mmCIF file of C-alpha atoms and ligand atoms in Angstrom:
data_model
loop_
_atom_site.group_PDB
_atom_site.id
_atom_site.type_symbol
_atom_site.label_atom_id
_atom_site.label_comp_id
_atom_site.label_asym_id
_atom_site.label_seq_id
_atom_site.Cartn_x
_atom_site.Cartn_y
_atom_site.Cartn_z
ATOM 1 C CA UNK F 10 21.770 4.323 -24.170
ATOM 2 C CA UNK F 11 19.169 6.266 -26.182
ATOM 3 C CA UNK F 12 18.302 9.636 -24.384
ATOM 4 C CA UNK F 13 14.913 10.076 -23.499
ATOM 5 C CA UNK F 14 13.229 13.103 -25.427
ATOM 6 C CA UNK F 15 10.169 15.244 -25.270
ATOM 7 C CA UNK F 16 8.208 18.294 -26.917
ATOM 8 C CA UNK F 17 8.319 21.493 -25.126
ATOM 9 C CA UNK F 18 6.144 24.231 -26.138
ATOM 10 C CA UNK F 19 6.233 28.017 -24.361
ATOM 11 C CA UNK F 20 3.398 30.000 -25.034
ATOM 12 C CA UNK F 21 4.929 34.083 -24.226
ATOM 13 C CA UNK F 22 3.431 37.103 -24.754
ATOM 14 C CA UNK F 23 5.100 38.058 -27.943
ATOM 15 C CA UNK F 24 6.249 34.834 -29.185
ATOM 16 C CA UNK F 25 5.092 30.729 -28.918
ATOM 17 C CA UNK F 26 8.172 28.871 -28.984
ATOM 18 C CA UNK F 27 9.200 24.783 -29.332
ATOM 19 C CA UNK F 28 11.375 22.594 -29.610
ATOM 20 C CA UNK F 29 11.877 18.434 -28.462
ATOM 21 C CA UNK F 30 14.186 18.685 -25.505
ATOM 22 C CA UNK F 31 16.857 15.738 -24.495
ATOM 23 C CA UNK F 32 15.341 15.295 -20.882
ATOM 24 C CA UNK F 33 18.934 13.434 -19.902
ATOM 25 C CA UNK F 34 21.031 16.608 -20.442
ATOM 26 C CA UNK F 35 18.352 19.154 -20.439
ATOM 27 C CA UNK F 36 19.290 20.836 -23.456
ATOM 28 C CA UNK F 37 17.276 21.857 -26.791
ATOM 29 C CA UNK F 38 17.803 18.852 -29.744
ATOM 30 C CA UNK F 39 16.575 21.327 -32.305
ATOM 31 C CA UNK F 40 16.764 24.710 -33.115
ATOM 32 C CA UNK F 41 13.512 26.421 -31.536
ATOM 33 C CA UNK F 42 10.691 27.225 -34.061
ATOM 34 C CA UNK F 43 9.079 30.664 -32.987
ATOM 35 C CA UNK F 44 6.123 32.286 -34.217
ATOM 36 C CA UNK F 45 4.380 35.759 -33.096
ATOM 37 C CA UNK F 46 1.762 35.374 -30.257
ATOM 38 C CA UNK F 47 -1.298 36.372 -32.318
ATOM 39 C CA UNK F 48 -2.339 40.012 -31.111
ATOM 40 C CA UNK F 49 -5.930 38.555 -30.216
ATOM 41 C CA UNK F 50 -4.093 35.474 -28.479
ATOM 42 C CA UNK F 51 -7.508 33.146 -27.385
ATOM 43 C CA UNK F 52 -7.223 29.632 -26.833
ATOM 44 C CA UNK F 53 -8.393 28.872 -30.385
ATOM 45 C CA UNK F 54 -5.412 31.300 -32.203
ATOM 46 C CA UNK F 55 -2.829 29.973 -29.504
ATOM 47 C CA UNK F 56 -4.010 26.316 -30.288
ATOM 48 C CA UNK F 57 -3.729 26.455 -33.856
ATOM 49 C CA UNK F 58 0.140 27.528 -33.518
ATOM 50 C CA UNK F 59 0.878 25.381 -30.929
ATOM 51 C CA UNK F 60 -0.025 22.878 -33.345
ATOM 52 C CA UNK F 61 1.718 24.083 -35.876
ATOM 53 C CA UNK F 62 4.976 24.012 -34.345
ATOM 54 C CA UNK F 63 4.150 20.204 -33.180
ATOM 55 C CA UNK F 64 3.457 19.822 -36.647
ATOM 56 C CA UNK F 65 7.366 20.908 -37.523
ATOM 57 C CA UNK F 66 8.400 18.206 -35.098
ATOM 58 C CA UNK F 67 6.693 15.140 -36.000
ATOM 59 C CA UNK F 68 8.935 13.359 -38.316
ATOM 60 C CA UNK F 69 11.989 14.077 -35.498
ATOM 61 C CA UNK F 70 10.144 12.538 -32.855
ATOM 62 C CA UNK F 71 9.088 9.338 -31.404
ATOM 63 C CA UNK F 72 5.572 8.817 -31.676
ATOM 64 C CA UNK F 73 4.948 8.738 -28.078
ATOM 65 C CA UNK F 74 7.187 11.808 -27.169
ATOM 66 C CA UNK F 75 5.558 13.471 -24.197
ATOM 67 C CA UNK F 76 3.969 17.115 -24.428
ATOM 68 C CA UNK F 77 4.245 19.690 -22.494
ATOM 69 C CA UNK F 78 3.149 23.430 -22.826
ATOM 70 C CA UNK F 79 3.305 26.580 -20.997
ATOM 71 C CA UNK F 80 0.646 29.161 -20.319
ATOM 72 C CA UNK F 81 1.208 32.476 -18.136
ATOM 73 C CA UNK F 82 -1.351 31.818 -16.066
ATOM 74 C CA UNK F 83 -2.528 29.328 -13.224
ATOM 75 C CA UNK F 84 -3.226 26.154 -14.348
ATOM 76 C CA UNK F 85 -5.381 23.610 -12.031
ATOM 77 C CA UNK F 86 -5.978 20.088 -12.932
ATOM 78 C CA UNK F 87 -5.743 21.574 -16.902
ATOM 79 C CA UNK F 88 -7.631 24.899 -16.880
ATOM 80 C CA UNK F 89 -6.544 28.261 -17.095
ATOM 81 C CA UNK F 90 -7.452 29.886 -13.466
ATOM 82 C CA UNK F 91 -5.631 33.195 -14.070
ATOM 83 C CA UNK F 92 -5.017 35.489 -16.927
ATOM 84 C CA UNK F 93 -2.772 39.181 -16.135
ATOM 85 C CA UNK F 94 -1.419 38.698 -19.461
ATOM 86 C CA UNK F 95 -3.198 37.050 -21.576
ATOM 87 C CA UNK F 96 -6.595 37.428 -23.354
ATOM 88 C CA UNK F 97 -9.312 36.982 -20.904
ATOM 89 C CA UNK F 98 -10.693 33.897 -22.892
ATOM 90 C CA UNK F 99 -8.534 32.073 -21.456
ATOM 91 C CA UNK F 100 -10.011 32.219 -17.878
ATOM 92 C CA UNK F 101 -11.411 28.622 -16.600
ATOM 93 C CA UNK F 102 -10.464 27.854 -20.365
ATOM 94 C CA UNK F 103 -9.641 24.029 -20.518
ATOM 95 C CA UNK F 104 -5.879 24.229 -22.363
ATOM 96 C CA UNK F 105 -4.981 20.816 -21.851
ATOM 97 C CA UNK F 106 -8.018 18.994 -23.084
ATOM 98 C CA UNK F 107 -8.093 21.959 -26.125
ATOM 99 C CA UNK F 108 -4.318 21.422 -26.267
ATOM 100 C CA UNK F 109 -4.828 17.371 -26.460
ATOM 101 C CA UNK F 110 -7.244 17.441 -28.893
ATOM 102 C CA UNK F 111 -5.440 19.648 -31.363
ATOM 103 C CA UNK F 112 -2.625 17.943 -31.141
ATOM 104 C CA UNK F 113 -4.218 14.630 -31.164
ATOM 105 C CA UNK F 114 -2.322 13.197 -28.231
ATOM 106 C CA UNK F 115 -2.333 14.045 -24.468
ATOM 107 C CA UNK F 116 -0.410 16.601 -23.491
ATOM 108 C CA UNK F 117 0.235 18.363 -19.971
ATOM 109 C CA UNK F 118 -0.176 22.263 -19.538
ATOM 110 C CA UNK F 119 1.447 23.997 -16.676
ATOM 111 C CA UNK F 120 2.054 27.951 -15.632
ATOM 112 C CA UNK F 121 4.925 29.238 -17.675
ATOM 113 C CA UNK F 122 7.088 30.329 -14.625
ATOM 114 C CA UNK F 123 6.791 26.967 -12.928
ATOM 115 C CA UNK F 124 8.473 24.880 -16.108
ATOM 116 C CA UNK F 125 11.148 27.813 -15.858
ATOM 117 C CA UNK F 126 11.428 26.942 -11.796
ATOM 118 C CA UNK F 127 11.645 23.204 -13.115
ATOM 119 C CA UNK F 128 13.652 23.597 -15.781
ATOM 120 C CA UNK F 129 16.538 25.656 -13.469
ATOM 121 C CA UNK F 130 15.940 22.803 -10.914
ATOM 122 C CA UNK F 131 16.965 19.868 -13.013
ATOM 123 C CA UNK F 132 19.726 21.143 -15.077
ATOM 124 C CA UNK F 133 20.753 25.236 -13.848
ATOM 125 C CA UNK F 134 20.737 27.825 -11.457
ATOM 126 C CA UNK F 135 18.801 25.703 -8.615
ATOM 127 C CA UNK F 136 20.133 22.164 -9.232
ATOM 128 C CA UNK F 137 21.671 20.549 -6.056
ATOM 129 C CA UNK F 138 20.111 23.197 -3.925
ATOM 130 C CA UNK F 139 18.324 22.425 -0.296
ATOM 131 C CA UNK F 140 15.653 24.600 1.521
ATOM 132 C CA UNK F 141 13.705 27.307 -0.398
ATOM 133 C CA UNK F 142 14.633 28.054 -3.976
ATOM 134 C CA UNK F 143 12.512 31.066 -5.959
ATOM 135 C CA UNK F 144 12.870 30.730 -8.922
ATOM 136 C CA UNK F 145 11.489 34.549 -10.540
ATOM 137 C CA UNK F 146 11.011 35.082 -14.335
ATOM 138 C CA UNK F 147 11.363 38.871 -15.427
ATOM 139 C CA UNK F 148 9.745 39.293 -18.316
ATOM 140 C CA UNK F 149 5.937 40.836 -19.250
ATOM 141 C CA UNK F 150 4.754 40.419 -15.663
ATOM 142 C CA UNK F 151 6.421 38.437 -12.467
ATOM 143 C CA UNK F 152 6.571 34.650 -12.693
ATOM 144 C CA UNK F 153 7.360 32.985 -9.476
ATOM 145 C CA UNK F 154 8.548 28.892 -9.162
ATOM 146 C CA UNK F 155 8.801 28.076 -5.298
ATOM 147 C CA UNK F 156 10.801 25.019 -5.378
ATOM 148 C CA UNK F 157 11.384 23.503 -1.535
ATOM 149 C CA UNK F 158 14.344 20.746 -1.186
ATOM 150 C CA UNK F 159 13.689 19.724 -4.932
ATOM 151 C CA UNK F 160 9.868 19.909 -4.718
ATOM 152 C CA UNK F 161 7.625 22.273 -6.882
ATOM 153 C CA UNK F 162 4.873 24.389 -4.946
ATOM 154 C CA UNK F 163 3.059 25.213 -8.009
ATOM 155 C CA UNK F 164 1.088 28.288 -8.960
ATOM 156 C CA UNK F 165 2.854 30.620 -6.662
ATOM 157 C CA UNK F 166 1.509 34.134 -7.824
ATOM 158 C CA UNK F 167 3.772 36.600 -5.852
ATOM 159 C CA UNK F 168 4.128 38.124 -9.159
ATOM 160 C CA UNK F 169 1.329 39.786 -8.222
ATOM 161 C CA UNK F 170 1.729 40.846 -4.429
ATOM 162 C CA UNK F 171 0.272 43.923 -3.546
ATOM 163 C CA UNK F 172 3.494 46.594 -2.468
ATOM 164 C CA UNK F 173 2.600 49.853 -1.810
ATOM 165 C CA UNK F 174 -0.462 50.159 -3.422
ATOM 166 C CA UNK F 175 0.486 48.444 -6.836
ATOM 167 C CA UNK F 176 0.348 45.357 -7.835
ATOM 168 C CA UNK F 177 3.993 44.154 -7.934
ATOM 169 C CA UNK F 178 4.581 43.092 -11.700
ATOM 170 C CA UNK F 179 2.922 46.359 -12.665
ATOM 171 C CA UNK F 180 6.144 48.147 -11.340
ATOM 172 C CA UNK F 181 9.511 45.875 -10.878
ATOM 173 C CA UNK F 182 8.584 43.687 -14.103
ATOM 174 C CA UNK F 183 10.493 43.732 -17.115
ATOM 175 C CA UNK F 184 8.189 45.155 -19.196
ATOM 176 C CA UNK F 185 7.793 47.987 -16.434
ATOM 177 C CA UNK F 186 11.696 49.178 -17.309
ATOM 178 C CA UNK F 187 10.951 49.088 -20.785
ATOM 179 C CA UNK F 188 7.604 51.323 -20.734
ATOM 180 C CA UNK F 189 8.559 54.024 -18.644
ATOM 181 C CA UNK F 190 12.529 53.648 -20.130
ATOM 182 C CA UNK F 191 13.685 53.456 -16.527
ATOM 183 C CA UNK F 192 17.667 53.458 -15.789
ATOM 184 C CA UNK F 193 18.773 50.325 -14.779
ATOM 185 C CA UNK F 194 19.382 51.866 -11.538
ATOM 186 C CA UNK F 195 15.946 52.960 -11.250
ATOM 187 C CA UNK F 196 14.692 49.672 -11.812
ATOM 188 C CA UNK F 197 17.093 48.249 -9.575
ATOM 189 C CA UNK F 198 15.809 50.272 -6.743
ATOM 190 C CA UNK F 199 11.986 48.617 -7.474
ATOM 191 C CA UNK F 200 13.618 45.063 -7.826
ATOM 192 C CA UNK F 201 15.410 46.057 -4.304
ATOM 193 C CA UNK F 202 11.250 46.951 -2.735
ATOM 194 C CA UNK F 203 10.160 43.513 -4.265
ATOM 195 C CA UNK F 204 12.748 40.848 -3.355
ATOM 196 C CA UNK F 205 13.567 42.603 0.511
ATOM 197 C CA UNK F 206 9.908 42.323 0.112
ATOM 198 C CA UNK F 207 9.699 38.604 -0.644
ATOM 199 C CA UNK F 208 12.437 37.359 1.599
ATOM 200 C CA UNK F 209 11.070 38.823 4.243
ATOM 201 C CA UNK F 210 7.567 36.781 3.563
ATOM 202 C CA UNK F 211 9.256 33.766 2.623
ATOM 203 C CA UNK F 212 12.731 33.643 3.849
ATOM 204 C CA UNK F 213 14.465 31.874 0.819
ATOM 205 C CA UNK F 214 17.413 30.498 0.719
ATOM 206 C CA UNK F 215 18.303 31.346 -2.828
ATOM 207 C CA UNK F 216 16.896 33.548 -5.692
ATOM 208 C CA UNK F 217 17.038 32.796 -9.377
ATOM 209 C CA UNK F 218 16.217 35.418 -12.068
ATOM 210 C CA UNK F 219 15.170 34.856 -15.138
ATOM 211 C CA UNK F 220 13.331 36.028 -18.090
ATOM 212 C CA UNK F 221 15.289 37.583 -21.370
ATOM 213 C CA UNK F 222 16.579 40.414 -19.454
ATOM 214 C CA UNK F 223 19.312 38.122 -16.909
ATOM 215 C CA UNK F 224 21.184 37.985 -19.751
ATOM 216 C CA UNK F 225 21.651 41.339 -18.834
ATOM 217 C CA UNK F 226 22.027 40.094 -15.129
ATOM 218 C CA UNK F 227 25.589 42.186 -14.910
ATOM 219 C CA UNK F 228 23.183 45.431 -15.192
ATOM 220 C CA UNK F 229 21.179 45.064 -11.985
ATOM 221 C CA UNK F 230 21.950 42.156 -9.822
ATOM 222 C CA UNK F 231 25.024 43.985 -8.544
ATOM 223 C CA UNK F 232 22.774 46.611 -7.720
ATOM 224 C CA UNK F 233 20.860 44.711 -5.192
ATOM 225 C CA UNK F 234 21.782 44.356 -1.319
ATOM 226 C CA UNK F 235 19.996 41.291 -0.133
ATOM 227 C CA UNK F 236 20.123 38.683 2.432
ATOM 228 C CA UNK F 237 19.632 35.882 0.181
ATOM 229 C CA UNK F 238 21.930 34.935 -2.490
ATOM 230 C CA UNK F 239 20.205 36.011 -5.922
ATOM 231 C CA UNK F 240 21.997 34.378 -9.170
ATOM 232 C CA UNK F 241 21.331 35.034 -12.397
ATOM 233 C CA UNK F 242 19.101 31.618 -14.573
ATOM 234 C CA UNK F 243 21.329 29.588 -16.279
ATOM 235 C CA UNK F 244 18.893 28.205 -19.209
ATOM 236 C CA UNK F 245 17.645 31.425 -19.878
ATOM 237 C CA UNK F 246 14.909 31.597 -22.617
ATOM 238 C CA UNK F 247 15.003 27.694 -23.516
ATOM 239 C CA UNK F 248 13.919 27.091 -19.656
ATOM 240 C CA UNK F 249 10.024 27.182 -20.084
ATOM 241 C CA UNK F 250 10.448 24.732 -23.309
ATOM 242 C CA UNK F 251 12.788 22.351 -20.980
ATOM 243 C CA UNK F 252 10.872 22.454 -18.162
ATOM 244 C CA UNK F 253 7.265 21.907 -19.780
ATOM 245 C CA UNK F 254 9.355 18.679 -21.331
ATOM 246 C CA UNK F 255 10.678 17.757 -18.114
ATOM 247 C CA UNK F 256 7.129 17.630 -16.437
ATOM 248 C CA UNK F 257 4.934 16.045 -19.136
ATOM 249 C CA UNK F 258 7.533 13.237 -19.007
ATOM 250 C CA UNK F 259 7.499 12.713 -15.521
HETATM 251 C C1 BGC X 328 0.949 35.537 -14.275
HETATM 252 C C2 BGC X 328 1.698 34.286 -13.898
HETATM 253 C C3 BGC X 328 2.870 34.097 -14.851
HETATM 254 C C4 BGC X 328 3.722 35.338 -14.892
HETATM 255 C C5 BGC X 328 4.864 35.228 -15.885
HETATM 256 C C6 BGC X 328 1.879 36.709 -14.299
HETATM 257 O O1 BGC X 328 1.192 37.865 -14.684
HETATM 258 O O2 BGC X 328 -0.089 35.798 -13.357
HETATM 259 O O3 BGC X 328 0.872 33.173 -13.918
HETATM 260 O O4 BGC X 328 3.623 32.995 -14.462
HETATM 261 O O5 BGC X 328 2.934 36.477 -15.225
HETATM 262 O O6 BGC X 328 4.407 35.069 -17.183
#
């Protein structure tokens, strides 16, 4: 049986990443191609290396390989709603039709966090699970995936949930530890305020971290006391590419 394969594409805020993804095993067919996010990163920069890394793929992959690409913002019916992170041209910007047409072929665009969520749900962390999975990405803000028996809610922004006076990201994200070169115990005790936070909203019945820094996992997880079960992601940075795969095939 031939495996079914698609062209994931995960737009960060330092680097846009891709690769064609075997959607059977959920696992990378290629070595990733990375290049910088452009420091002015508009739709028009992104675009052009989004289609240059397509561009590295084409002789690899079918013709009709599915699309799929990240953004880290909301993404309704194919335009940019939301953008913490990202240059402000990108608000009510429509990616998928400015994706499509540089790439010459349709393509699907969906929030960054939510291919992660995806991505864990098919083939890591949250496969096999029932009730309320979060899926959280840790990275240059909060990306949140609310996954219910198997089923994506998307655009979930509790990244962003007001806690004591900040806006949650701006505190417990990665990026956060990294700025203000906080212990990992330090950040540990503002991952502690957000998740007691969150399960107390949403009563999960699992957590899954991701972003670059669960490789690190070992550092702070332990250092959490929870309700809720909190494991570290299992596909760690190849989940976005997977995931954005996984949905434009679907
Ligand atoms: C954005 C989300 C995104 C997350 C992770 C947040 O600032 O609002 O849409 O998923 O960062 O990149």
């Amino acid at each position: 049986m031939t495996s079914r394969v698609a062209l994931g594409i995960d737009i960060g805020g330092s680097g846009i990443k891709g690769a064609p993804v075997d959607l059977d095993r959920g696992v990378l067919l290629a070595e990733r191609v990375k290049i910088a996010t452009p420091v002015e990163s508009t739709p028009h920069a992104v675009a052009a290396i989004v289609g240059e890394i397509a561009a590295q793929f084409t002789d690899t992959l079918p013709a009709d390989a599915p699309i799929g690409v990240t953004i880290p913002g909301v993404v309704q019916h194919g335009v940019v709603r939301s953008a913490a992170n990202i240059d402000k041209a990108w608000l009510d910007c429509p990616g998928e039709a400015l994706f499509s047409a540089t790439l010459g072929r349709r393509c699907l665009l969906v929030n960054d966090a939510d291919a992660a969520g995806v991505a864990e749900l098919r083939h890591g962390a949250a496969k096999d699970k029932s009730g309320l999975v979060i899926v959280t990405t840790l990275g240059t803000g909060i990306g949140i995936a609310l996954l219910h028996n198997g089923v994506l809610i998307p655009n979930a922004e509790l990244g962003h949930l007001e806690i004591d006076g900040h806006d949650a990201e701006t505190r417990a994200a990665a990026s956060a530890r990294e700025r203000e070169s906080l212990s990992w115990t330090k950040w540990a005790a503002r991952l502690q305020r957000y998740y007691s936070h969150l399960e107390n909203l949403l009563w999960p019945d699992l957590f899954v971290v991701g972003g670059g820094v669960s490789r690190k996992a070992d550092k702070f997880l332990p250092l959490l006391s929870l309700r809720t079960p909190i494991v570290p992601a299992e596909l760690q940075n190849a989940a976005g590419i997977i995931g954005a795969a996984a949905l434009a095939a679907d």
